[in-house]
């Protein structure tokens, strides 16, 4: 009995039933191995979801823009600098949570880094301006610093996707997990989804494979549970996850203030935000939509909302989302118990795939993702903390220009230069329009205060009266 023929008939039936028969057009020219590969992928498709996504994509653009939103109640930078009682109490609570090992790290690194256009995972991209350290290494050194500070072993959950999982694991292995114990670095993969053309047909990457793309960082919540990571975190005594993205080398995943505010409020999912730089900065803002916390995308805001000002004359909707969250483990368990239905976001773009005539071509298509910030609306309590953009947000998105490795490196140098000057060090004058190349190891210090504290108490003096250590 020829099982391939039987399988093919089953698959044919399946594809006809779900209006995707074009997938069989290439079949005749495939080798037996390729047929197996393709039929396995087809058998794994969720046709009900594909049909829903196809319809959603066709309707896209007909949504109303968000009209009734309120700014979130935010713990402002000003309050943090004033060190209010709430801030001081949160710092001590956060310190207790971190020192007790109740905070686990959740890094999402499953994206495709299309705009950066690097070979391999974005986390391997070198951004350390002096050290040349990769994004992964900078994050790892912050976790090492946390472990060292409190004598703990923090689990680091790293989400990859099928597309970069093996490469990511190879990089960690080749670097001895950047000094972290291998049992404490736990990889898990998110799901992949087929890309569709504008009529809802599943696209082929080549003759024997479907065009699959990661299902968005929102996929981290469900994958965290289905991979067994949530049970692992529980068994280690973790109650809160510090969630961050791979592409921000300034992220502070072990910030006692943020963790403390989240825990003291009994919050389920909290966020850090930065002030939008201008009304037309293309960043999502946090806000209350019908009383529920959410992130409103720039493209969903009317010009009026974008430019609205408050009583003080500053932007009303200015809480720019930087994708840094504290999430309680019990909350993840609760929202994934049953089907977690985060809204789908559709990206219409040109996709390089196998065209209907069998050539490789750019086809107008759609990719579908869920976003983690949409889970904010499911939380009963949520804290929003404003942080200093210059100190905590340097996204690496594009190859050049804004939000690129160069801007991130310059920001790191500027920040660390400031710490050095505040600590009394003298730096050479920067070249015109540039910054002094300086980088402080996260293992040494996490902010200006800890940097000052780690310098010897008495500086020495040069002949011309300059102080140095
Ligand atoms: P972005 O949306 O900026 O995507 O991801 P990206 O892959 O880094 O870059 P582009 O858009 O293709 O140019 C923000 C963060 O979310 C992660 C990314 O790895 C990054 O840390 N992410 C994104 C995932 O983990 N999975 C996804 O499906 C999408």
CSV table of C-alpha atoms and ligand atoms in Angstrom, one decimal:
chain,number,residue,atom,x,y,z
A,1,UNK,CA,0.0,0.0,0.0
A,2,UNK,CA,1.4,3.4,-0.9
A,3,UNK,CA,0.9,5.6,2.1
A,4,UNK,CA,2.0,8.8,0.3
A,5,UNK,CA,-1.0,8.4,-2.1
A,6,UNK,CA,-3.3,7.9,0.7
A,7,UNK,CA,-2.0,10.8,2.6
A,8,UNK,CA,-2.2,12.9,-0.5
A,9,UNK,CA,-5.8,12.0,-1.0
A,10,UNK,CA,-6.6,12.9,2.6
A,11,UNK,CA,-4.7,16.2,2.2
A,12,UNK,CA,-6.4,16.9,-1.1
A,13,UNK,CA,-9.8,16.5,0.6
A,14,UNK,CA,-8.7,18.7,3.4
A,15,UNK,CA,-7.5,21.4,1.1
A,16,UNK,CA,-10.6,21.4,-1.1
A,17,UNK,CA,-12.9,21.4,2.0
A,18,UNK,CA,-11.0,24.5,3.3
A,19,UNK,CA,-10.7,26.3,-0.1
A,20,UNK,CA,-6.9,26.0,-0.3
A,21,UNK,CA,-6.6,23.6,-3.3
A,22,UNK,CA,-3.8,25.7,-4.9
A,23,UNK,CA,-1.4,24.1,-2.4
A,24,UNK,CA,-1.5,20.9,-4.3
A,25,UNK,CA,-0.6,22.5,-7.7
A,26,UNK,CA,3.1,22.0,-7.1
A,27,UNK,CA,2.6,18.5,-5.7
A,28,UNK,CA,3.3,16.5,-8.9
A,29,UNK,CA,6.8,17.9,-9.3
A,30,UNK,CA,7.9,17.1,-5.7
A,31,UNK,CA,10.2,14.4,-4.5
A,32,UNK,CA,8.8,11.9,-2.0
A,33,UNK,CA,10.7,13.7,0.9
A,34,UNK,CA,9.4,17.1,-0.2
A,35,UNK,CA,5.9,15.6,-0.3
A,36,UNK,CA,6.3,14.4,3.3
A,37,UNK,CA,7.5,17.8,4.4
A,38,UNK,CA,4.7,19.7,2.8
A,39,UNK,CA,2.0,17.3,3.9
A,40,UNK,CA,3.2,17.4,7.5
A,41,UNK,CA,2.9,21.2,7.4
A,42,UNK,CA,-0.5,21.1,5.8
A,43,UNK,CA,-1.8,18.6,8.3
A,44,UNK,CA,-0.7,20.9,11.1
A,45,UNK,CA,-2.7,23.9,9.8
A,46,UNK,CA,-5.6,25.3,11.8
A,47,UNK,CA,-8.0,25.9,8.9
A,48,UNK,CA,-10.6,27.5,11.1
A,49,UNK,CA,-8.2,30.1,12.2
A,50,UNK,CA,-6.8,30.6,8.7
A,51,UNK,CA,-10.3,31.3,7.4
A,52,UNK,CA,-11.0,33.8,10.3
A,53,UNK,CA,-7.7,35.5,9.6
A,54,UNK,CA,-8.4,35.7,5.8
A,55,UNK,CA,-11.7,37.4,6.6
A,56,UNK,CA,-10.1,39.7,9.1
A,57,UNK,CA,-7.5,40.8,6.5
A,58,UNK,CA,-10.1,41.6,3.9
A,59,UNK,CA,-12.0,43.8,6.4
A,60,UNK,CA,-8.8,45.6,7.6
A,61,UNK,CA,-9.0,49.3,7.2
A,62,UNK,CA,-12.7,49.5,8.0
A,63,UNK,CA,-12.0,49.7,11.8
A,64,UNK,CA,-13.1,52.9,13.6
A,65,UNK,CA,-10.2,54.7,15.1
A,66,UNK,CA,-10.1,54.7,18.9
A,67,UNK,CA,-12.3,57.7,20.0
A,68,UNK,CA,-12.9,57.5,23.7
A,69,UNK,CA,-9.7,57.0,25.6
A,70,UNK,CA,-8.2,58.4,28.7
A,71,UNK,CA,-4.6,58.7,29.7
A,72,UNK,CA,-3.4,56.1,32.3
A,73,UNK,CA,-2.7,57.0,35.9
A,74,UNK,CA,1.1,57.1,35.8
A,75,UNK,CA,3.8,57.2,38.4
A,76,UNK,CA,5.7,60.1,36.9
A,77,UNK,CA,9.4,60.6,36.6
A,78,UNK,CA,8.9,63.7,38.8
A,79,UNK,CA,7.5,61.6,41.6
A,80,UNK,CA,10.3,59.1,41.3
A,81,UNK,CA,12.9,61.9,41.5
A,82,UNK,CA,11.1,63.4,44.5
A,83,UNK,CA,11.3,60.0,46.1
A,84,UNK,CA,7.8,60.0,47.5
A,85,UNK,CA,6.8,57.6,50.2
A,86,UNK,CA,5.2,55.3,47.6
A,87,UNK,CA,8.4,55.3,45.6
A,88,UNK,CA,10.6,54.5,48.6
A,89,UNK,CA,8.3,51.8,49.8
A,90,UNK,CA,8.1,50.2,46.3
A,91,UNK,CA,11.9,50.2,46.1
A,92,UNK,CA,12.2,48.2,49.3
A,93,UNK,CA,9.4,45.8,48.3
A,94,UNK,CA,11.0,45.3,44.9
A,95,UNK,CA,14.4,44.7,46.4
A,96,UNK,CA,12.8,42.0,48.7
A,97,UNK,CA,11.2,40.3,45.7
A,98,UNK,CA,14.4,40.3,43.7
A,99,UNK,CA,16.6,39.2,46.5
A,100,UNK,CA,14.2,36.4,47.3
A,101,UNK,CA,14.5,35.1,43.7
A,102,UNK,CA,10.8,35.6,43.1
A,103,UNK,CA,11.4,37.5,39.8
A,104,UNK,CA,12.1,35.5,36.7
A,105,UNK,CA,13.3,37.0,33.3
A,106,UNK,CA,11.2,36.6,30.2
A,107,UNK,CA,12.9,37.7,27.0
A,108,UNK,CA,11.1,37.7,23.7
A,109,UNK,CA,13.5,37.0,20.8
A,110,UNK,CA,11.5,35.2,18.2
A,111,UNK,CA,11.1,38.1,15.8
A,112,UNK,CA,12.5,38.1,12.3
A,113,UNK,CA,14.5,41.4,12.5
A,114,UNK,CA,13.4,42.2,8.9
A,115,UNK,CA,14.2,45.9,9.3
A,116,UNK,CA,17.6,45.3,10.8
A,117,UNK,CA,18.3,42.7,8.1
A,118,UNK,CA,20.9,40.7,10.1
A,119,UNK,CA,22.0,37.2,9.4
A,120,UNK,CA,20.8,35.2,12.3
A,121,UNK,CA,19.0,36.3,15.5
A,122,UNK,CA,18.9,40.0,16.4
A,123,UNK,CA,20.2,39.2,19.9
A,124,UNK,CA,23.5,38.3,18.3
A,125,UNK,CA,24.0,41.8,16.9
A,126,UNK,CA,26.9,43.6,18.5
A,127,UNK,CA,25.9,46.9,20.1
A,128,UNK,CA,28.4,47.4,22.9
A,129,UNK,CA,30.1,50.6,21.8
A,130,UNK,CA,33.5,49.7,23.4
A,131,UNK,CA,33.1,46.0,24.3
A,132,UNK,CA,31.4,44.9,21.1
A,133,UNK,CA,29.0,42.8,23.2
A,134,UNK,CA,25.9,41.5,21.6
A,135,UNK,CA,22.4,42.3,22.8
A,136,UNK,CA,22.2,38.8,24.3
A,137,UNK,CA,25.4,39.3,26.2
A,138,UNK,CA,24.4,42.7,27.6
A,139,UNK,CA,21.1,41.2,28.9
A,140,UNK,CA,23.0,38.2,30.3
A,141,UNK,CA,25.4,40.5,32.2
A,142,UNK,CA,22.5,42.3,33.8
A,143,UNK,CA,21.1,39.0,35.0
A,144,UNK,CA,24.6,37.9,36.2
A,145,UNK,CA,24.8,41.2,38.1
A,146,UNK,CA,21.4,40.5,39.8
A,147,UNK,CA,22.5,37.0,40.7
A,148,UNK,CA,25.8,38.3,42.1
A,149,UNK,CA,24.1,41.1,44.1
A,150,UNK,CA,21.8,38.8,46.0
A,151,UNK,CA,23.5,35.4,45.7
A,152,UNK,CA,20.6,34.0,43.8
A,153,UNK,CA,20.0,32.1,40.5
A,154,UNK,CA,17.5,33.8,38.3
A,155,UNK,CA,15.8,31.7,35.6
A,156,UNK,CA,16.0,33.4,32.2
A,157,UNK,CA,13.2,32.2,29.8
A,158,UNK,CA,14.1,33.0,26.2
A,159,UNK,CA,11.4,32.8,23.6
A,160,UNK,CA,12.6,31.9,20.1
A,161,UNK,CA,10.7,31.0,17.0
A,162,UNK,CA,11.1,28.0,14.7
A,163,UNK,CA,13.0,30.3,12.4
A,164,UNK,CA,15.8,31.2,14.8
A,165,UNK,CA,15.6,28.6,17.6
A,166,UNK,CA,18.6,26.5,16.7
A,167,UNK,CA,20.7,29.4,15.8
A,168,UNK,CA,19.9,31.1,19.1
A,169,UNK,CA,20.7,27.9,21.1
A,170,UNK,CA,24.0,27.6,19.2
A,171,UNK,CA,25.0,31.1,20.1
A,172,UNK,CA,24.3,30.6,23.8
A,173,UNK,CA,26.2,27.3,23.7
A,174,UNK,CA,29.2,28.8,21.9
A,175,UNK,CA,29.3,31.5,24.6
A,176,UNK,CA,28.9,29.3,27.6
A,177,UNK,CA,25.5,30.8,28.2
A,178,UNK,CA,27.4,34.1,28.8
A,179,UNK,CA,28.4,32.9,32.2
A,180,UNK,CA,25.0,31.8,33.4
A,181,UNK,CA,24.3,28.2,34.6
A,182,UNK,CA,22.9,26.3,31.6
A,183,UNK,CA,19.9,25.0,33.8
A,184,UNK,CA,18.9,28.7,34.4
A,185,UNK,CA,18.6,29.5,30.7
A,186,UNK,CA,15.4,28.0,29.4
A,187,UNK,CA,14.4,28.3,25.8
A,188,UNK,CA,10.9,27.9,24.5
A,189,UNK,CA,9.4,28.5,21.0
A,190,UNK,CA,6.4,30.4,20.0
A,191,UNK,CA,3.9,29.2,17.3
A,192,UNK,CA,4.2,30.0,13.6
A,193,UNK,CA,1.3,31.0,11.4
A,194,UNK,CA,0.9,30.9,7.6
A,195,UNK,CA,1.1,34.1,5.7
A,196,UNK,CA,-1.9,34.6,3.3
A,197,UNK,CA,-2.3,36.5,0.0
A,198,UNK,CA,-5.0,39.2,0.0
A,199,UNK,CA,-7.7,36.7,-1.0
A,200,UNK,CA,-6.9,34.5,2.0
A,201,UNK,CA,-4.9,31.8,0.2
A,202,UNK,CA,-2.0,30.2,2.2
A,203,UNK,CA,1.3,31.2,0.6
A,204,UNK,CA,4.2,28.8,-0.2
A,205,UNK,CA,7.8,29.8,0.7
A,206,UNK,CA,9.0,27.3,-1.9
A,207,UNK,CA,7.7,24.1,-3.4
A,208,UNK,CA,7.9,22.0,-0.3
A,209,UNK,CA,7.2,24.5,2.5
A,210,UNK,CA,4.5,26.9,3.5
A,211,UNK,CA,5.4,30.5,4.2
A,212,UNK,CA,5.2,30.6,8.0
A,213,UNK,CA,5.9,33.5,10.3
A,214,UNK,CA,6.1,33.8,14.1
A,215,UNK,CA,2.7,34.6,15.7
A,216,UNK,CA,3.8,37.9,17.4
A,217,UNK,CA,5.1,38.5,20.9
A,218,UNK,CA,1.6,38.0,22.2
A,219,UNK,CA,2.3,34.3,21.5
A,220,UNK,CA,4.7,34.3,24.4
A,221,UNK,CA,2.0,34.0,27.0
A,222,UNK,CA,0.4,30.8,25.7
A,223,UNK,CA,3.8,29.3,24.7
A,224,UNK,CA,5.2,30.1,28.2
A,225,UNK,CA,2.5,27.8,29.6
A,226,UNK,CA,2.4,25.1,26.9
A,227,UNK,CA,6.2,24.7,26.9
A,228,UNK,CA,6.2,23.9,30.7
A,229,UNK,CA,8.0,27.1,31.5
A,230,UNK,CA,5.3,28.3,33.8
A,231,UNK,CA,5.5,25.1,35.9
A,232,UNK,CA,9.2,25.5,35.9
A,233,UNK,CA,9.0,29.1,37.1
A,234,UNK,CA,6.5,28.1,39.8
A,235,UNK,CA,8.7,25.2,41.0
A,236,UNK,CA,11.5,27.8,41.4
A,237,UNK,CA,9.4,30.0,43.5
A,238,UNK,CA,9.0,32.7,40.8
A,239,UNK,CA,5.8,34.8,41.2
A,240,UNK,CA,6.6,37.7,38.8
A,241,UNK,CA,8.1,37.8,35.4
A,242,UNK,CA,10.1,40.7,34.1
A,243,UNK,CA,9.2,40.8,30.4
A,244,UNK,CA,11.5,42.6,27.9
A,245,UNK,CA,12.4,42.6,24.2
A,246,UNK,CA,15.7,41.6,22.8
A,247,UNK,CA,16.3,44.9,20.9
A,248,UNK,CA,16.6,47.3,23.8
A,249,UNK,CA,20.2,47.3,25.2
A,250,UNK,CA,19.2,49.9,27.9
A,251,UNK,CA,16.4,47.8,29.4
A,252,UNK,CA,16.6,47.3,33.2
A,253,UNK,CA,14.9,44.0,33.8
A,254,UNK,CA,15.8,44.0,37.5
A,255,UNK,CA,14.5,47.4,38.5
A,256,UNK,CA,13.3,47.2,42.2
A,257,UNK,CA,11.1,50.3,41.8
A,258,UNK,CA,9.1,48.8,38.9
A,259,UNK,CA,8.8,45.3,40.4
A,260,UNK,CA,7.9,46.8,43.8
A,261,UNK,CA,5.2,49.1,42.4
A,262,UNK,CA,3.7,46.2,40.6
A,263,UNK,CA,3.8,43.9,43.6
A,264,UNK,CA,2.6,46.5,46.2
A,265,UNK,CA,-0.4,47.3,44.0
A,266,UNK,CA,-1.2,43.6,43.6
A,267,UNK,CA,-1.1,44.2,39.9
A,268,UNK,CA,-1.3,41.5,37.3
A,269,UNK,CA,0.4,43.2,34.4
A,270,UNK,CA,2.3,46.5,34.5
A,271,UNK,CA,4.2,48.6,32.0
A,272,UNK,CA,7.0,51.1,31.8
A,273,UNK,CA,6.5,54.1,29.4
A,274,UNK,CA,8.5,57.0,28.2
A,275,UNK,CA,7.1,60.5,27.3
A,276,UNK,CA,6.4,60.7,23.6
A,277,UNK,CA,9.0,63.0,22.0
A,278,UNK,CA,6.3,64.7,19.9
A,279,UNK,CA,2.7,64.3,18.8
A,280,UNK,CA,3.8,62.6,15.6
A,281,UNK,CA,6.3,60.2,17.0
A,282,UNK,CA,5.1,56.9,15.6
A,283,UNK,CA,4.8,54.9,18.9
A,284,UNK,CA,1.8,53.3,20.6
A,285,UNK,CA,0.6,55.0,23.8
A,286,UNK,CA,-0.9,53.4,26.8
A,287,UNK,CA,-4.4,54.5,27.7
A,288,UNK,CA,-7.7,53.4,29.2
A,289,UNK,CA,-10.1,52.4,26.4
A,290,UNK,CA,-13.6,52.0,27.9
A,291,UNK,CA,-12.0,51.8,31.3
A,292,UNK,CA,-9.6,49.0,30.3
A,293,UNK,CA,-5.9,49.5,30.0
A,294,UNK,CA,-4.5,49.0,26.5
A,295,UNK,CA,-2.0,50.3,24.0
A,296,UNK,CA,-3.4,52.4,21.2
A,297,UNK,CA,-1.5,52.2,18.1
A,298,UNK,CA,-0.4,55.5,16.4
A,299,UNK,CA,-2.3,54.6,13.3
A,300,UNK,CA,-5.5,54.1,15.3
A,301,UNK,CA,-5.4,57.6,16.7
A,302,UNK,CA,-7.1,60.6,15.0
A,303,UNK,CA,-5.1,63.7,14.4
A,304,UNK,CA,-7.2,65.3,17.1
A,305,UNK,CA,-6.3,62.7,19.7
A,306,UNK,CA,-2.6,62.7,18.7
A,307,UNK,CA,-2.5,66.5,19.3
A,308,UNK,CA,-4.8,66.7,22.4
A,309,UNK,CA,-3.2,68.5,25.3
A,310,UNK,CA,-4.0,68.4,29.0
A,311,UNK,CA,-4.6,71.3,31.5
A,312,UNK,CA,-0.8,71.9,31.8
A,313,UNK,CA,-0.6,72.3,28.0
A,314,UNK,CA,1.4,69.1,27.4
A,315,UNK,CA,0.5,66.1,25.3
A,316,UNK,CA,-2.5,64.3,26.8
A,317,UNK,CA,-1.6,60.9,25.3
A,318,UNK,CA,2.1,60.8,25.8
A,319,UNK,CA,2.7,57.5,27.6
A,320,UNK,CA,4.8,55.9,24.9
A,321,UNK,CA,4.9,52.1,25.2
A,322,UNK,CA,8.4,50.6,25.4
A,323,UNK,CA,7.3,47.0,25.8
A,324,UNK,CA,8.7,46.5,29.3
A,325,UNK,CA,6.3,44.7,31.5
A,326,UNK,CA,6.0,43.0,34.9
A,327,UNK,CA,3.6,40.1,34.7
A,328,UNK,CA,2.4,37.9,37.5
A,329,UNK,CA,2.7,34.2,37.0
A,330,UNK,CA,-0.8,33.6,38.3
A,331,UNK,CA,-2.2,36.0,35.8
A,332,UNK,CA,-0.6,34.1,32.9
A,333,UNK,CA,-2.1,30.9,34.3
A,334,UNK,CA,-5.5,32.5,34.6
A,335,UNK,CA,-5.7,34.0,31.1
A,336,UNK,CA,-4.4,30.9,29.4
A,337,UNK,CA,-6.7,28.6,31.2
A,338,UNK,CA,-9.0,28.0,28.2
A,339,UNK,CA,-8.4,29.8,25.0
A,340,UNK,CA,-6.5,33.1,25.2
A,341,UNK,CA,-8.0,35.3,22.5
A,342,UNK,CA,-5.8,38.3,22.0
A,343,UNK,CA,-6.9,40.4,19.0
A,344,UNK,CA,-5.1,39.8,15.7
A,345,UNK,CA,-3.0,42.5,14.1
A,346,UNK,CA,-2.7,42.3,10.4
A,347,UNK,CA,0.4,43.5,8.6
A,348,UNK,CA,-0.1,43.8,4.9
A,349,UNK,CA,3.3,43.6,3.1
A,350,UNK,CA,5.0,42.3,0.1
A,351,UNK,CA,6.1,38.7,0.8
A,352,UNK,CA,8.8,36.9,-1.2
A,353,UNK,CA,7.2,33.5,-2.0
A,354,UNK,CA,6.3,31.1,-4.7
A,355,UNK,CA,3.9,32.8,-7.0
A,356,UNK,CA,0.9,31.0,-8.6
A,357,UNK,CA,2.9,30.5,-11.8
A,358,UNK,CA,5.6,28.7,-9.9
A,359,UNK,CA,8.2,31.4,-9.9
A,360,UNK,CA,9.7,33.1,-6.8
A,361,UNK,CA,8.1,36.5,-6.6
A,362,UNK,CA,7.0,39.4,-4.4
A,363,UNK,CA,3.3,38.9,-3.7
A,364,UNK,CA,1.0,41.3,-1.8
A,365,UNK,CA,0.2,39.3,1.4
A,366,UNK,CA,-0.7,39.4,5.0
A,367,UNK,CA,1.1,38.3,8.2
A,368,UNK,CA,-0.8,38.0,11.5
A,369,UNK,CA,0.4,38.6,15.0
A,370,UNK,CA,-0.9,39.1,18.5
A,371,UNK,CA,0.7,41.6,20.8
A,372,UNK,CA,1.5,41.1,24.4
A,373,UNK,CA,0.3,44.5,25.5
A,374,UNK,CA,-3.3,43.5,24.5
A,375,UNK,CA,-3.2,41.3,27.6
A,376,UNK,CA,-3.2,44.5,29.7
A,377,UNK,CA,-6.9,44.8,29.1
A,378,UNK,CA,-7.4,41.5,30.9
A,379,UNK,CA,-5.7,42.7,34.1
A,380,UNK,CA,-7.7,44.0,37.0
A,381,UNK,CA,-4.8,46.0,38.3
A,382,UNK,CA,-2.0,47.6,36.3
A,383,UNK,CA,0.7,50.0,37.2
A,384,UNK,CA,2.2,52.4,34.6
A,385,UNK,CA,5.7,53.8,35.5
A,386,UNK,CA,7.2,56.6,33.5
A,387,UNK,CA,11.0,56.3,33.0
A,388,UNK,CA,13.7,58.4,31.5
A,389,UNK,CA,14.0,57.5,27.8
A,390,UNK,CA,17.7,58.5,27.7
A,391,UNK,CA,18.4,56.0,30.5
A,392,UNK,CA,16.1,53.0,29.6
A,393,UNK,CA,15.1,52.9,25.9
A,394,UNK,CA,17.4,52.6,22.9
A,395,UNK,CA,15.6,50.3,20.5
A,396,UNK,CA,17.6,48.6,17.7
A,397,UNK,CA,15.1,48.3,14.9
A,398,UNK,CA,16.6,49.7,11.6
A,399,UNK,CA,19.9,49.1,9.9
A,400,UNK,CA,20.6,52.8,9.7
A,401,UNK,CA,19.1,56.2,10.8
A,402,UNK,CA,16.6,56.3,13.7
A,403,UNK,CA,16.5,53.4,16.1
A,404,UNK,CA,19.6,51.8,14.7
A,405,UNK,CA,22.7,50.2,16.2
A,406,UNK,CA,24.5,53.5,15.8
A,407,UNK,CA,21.9,55.5,17.7
A,408,UNK,CA,21.7,52.8,20.4
A,409,UNK,CA,25.5,52.9,20.8
A,410,UNK,CA,25.6,56.7,21.0
A,411,UNK,CA,22.9,56.6,23.6
A,412,UNK,CA,24.8,54.0,25.7
A,413,UNK,CA,27.9,56.2,25.5
A,414,UNK,CA,26.0,59.4,26.4
A,415,UNK,CA,24.3,57.7,29.4
A,416,UNK,CA,27.5,56.1,30.7
A,417,UNK,CA,29.4,59.3,30.1
A,418,UNK,CA,26.8,61.1,32.3
A,419,UNK,CA,27.3,58.5,35.1
A,420,UNK,CA,31.0,59.0,34.9
A,421,UNK,CA,30.8,62.8,35.1
A,422,UNK,CA,28.3,62.6,38.0
A,423,UNK,CA,30.8,60.4,39.8
A,424,UNK,CA,33.4,63.1,39.5
A,425,UNK,CA,35.4,61.7,36.6
A,426,UNK,CA,36.8,63.9,33.8
A,427,UNK,CA,36.2,62.7,30.3
A,428,UNK,CA,37.9,63.9,27.1
A,429,UNK,CA,35.9,66.4,25.1
A,430,UNK,CA,33.8,64.6,22.4
A,431,UNK,CA,34.5,65.2,18.8
A,432,UNK,CA,32.1,67.7,17.2
A,433,UNK,CA,28.6,66.3,17.1
A,434,UNK,CA,29.8,63.0,18.6
A,435,UNK,CA,30.0,61.3,22.0
A,436,UNK,CA,32.9,60.0,24.0
A,437,UNK,CA,33.3,56.3,23.5
A,438,UNK,CA,32.6,55.0,27.0
A,439,UNK,CA,30.8,51.9,28.2
A,440,UNK,CA,30.2,50.7,31.7
A,441,UNK,CA,29.8,46.9,32.3
A,442,UNK,CA,26.4,46.1,33.7
A,443,UNK,CA,28.2,43.8,36.1
A,444,UNK,CA,29.9,46.8,37.6
A,445,UNK,CA,26.9,49.2,37.9
A,446,UNK,CA,23.3,49.6,36.9
A,447,UNK,CA,22.9,53.3,37.3
A,448,UNK,CA,24.8,56.5,38.3
A,449,UNK,CA,24.5,55.8,42.0
A,450,UNK,CA,25.8,52.3,41.9
A,451,UNK,CA,28.6,53.4,39.6
A,452,UNK,CA,29.7,56.1,42.0
A,453,UNK,CA,29.5,53.6,44.8
A,454,UNK,CA,31.9,51.2,43.1
A,455,UNK,CA,34.7,53.8,42.6
A,456,UNK,CA,37.5,54.1,45.2
A,457,UNK,CA,36.6,56.7,47.8
A,458,UNK,CA,39.5,59.1,47.3
A,459,UNK,CA,40.4,60.2,43.7
A,460,UNK,CA,44.0,60.9,42.9
A,461,UNK,CA,45.0,64.3,41.4
A,462,UNK,CA,47.1,64.9,38.3
A,463,UNK,CA,49.7,67.7,38.2
A,464,UNK,CA,47.2,70.0,36.6
A,465,UNK,CA,44.6,69.4,39.2
A,466,UNK,CA,42.4,66.9,37.4
A,467,UNK,CA,40.8,64.2,39.5
A,468,UNK,CA,41.1,60.5,38.4
A,469,UNK,CA,40.7,57.1,40.0
B,1,LIG,P1,9.5,43.7,16.5
B,1,LIG,O1,8.0,43.9,16.3
B,1,LIG,O2,10.2,45.0,16.5
B,1,LIG,O3,10.0,42.7,15.4
B,1,LIG,O4,9.7,42.9,17.8
B,1,LIG,P2,11.5,42.3,15.0
B,1,LIG,O5,11.5,40.9,14.6
B,1,LIG,O6,12.5,42.6,16.1
B,1,LIG,O7,11.8,43.3,13.8
B,1,LIG,P3,11.0,43.5,12.4
B,1,LIG,O8,9.7,44.1,12.7
B,1,LIG,O9,10.9,42.2,11.7
B,1,LIG,O10,11.9,44.4,11.7
B,1,LIG,C1,9.8,43.4,19.1
B,1,LIG,C2,10.3,42.3,20.0
B,1,LIG,O11,9.4,41.2,20.0
B,1,LIG,C3,10.0,40.0,19.6
B,1,LIG,C4,11.3,40.5,18.8
B,1,LIG,O12,12.2,39.4,18.8
B,1,LIG,C5,11.7,41.7,19.5
B,1,LIG,O13,12.3,41.3,20.7
B,1,LIG,N1,9.1,39.2,18.7
B,1,LIG,C6,8.4,39.8,17.7
B,1,LIG,C7,8.9,37.9,19.0
B,1,LIG,O14,9.5,37.4,20.0
B,1,LIG,N2,8.1,37.2,18.3
B,1,LIG,C8,7.4,37.7,17.3
B,1,LIG,O15,6.6,37.0,16.6
B,1,LIG,C9,7.5,39.1,17.0
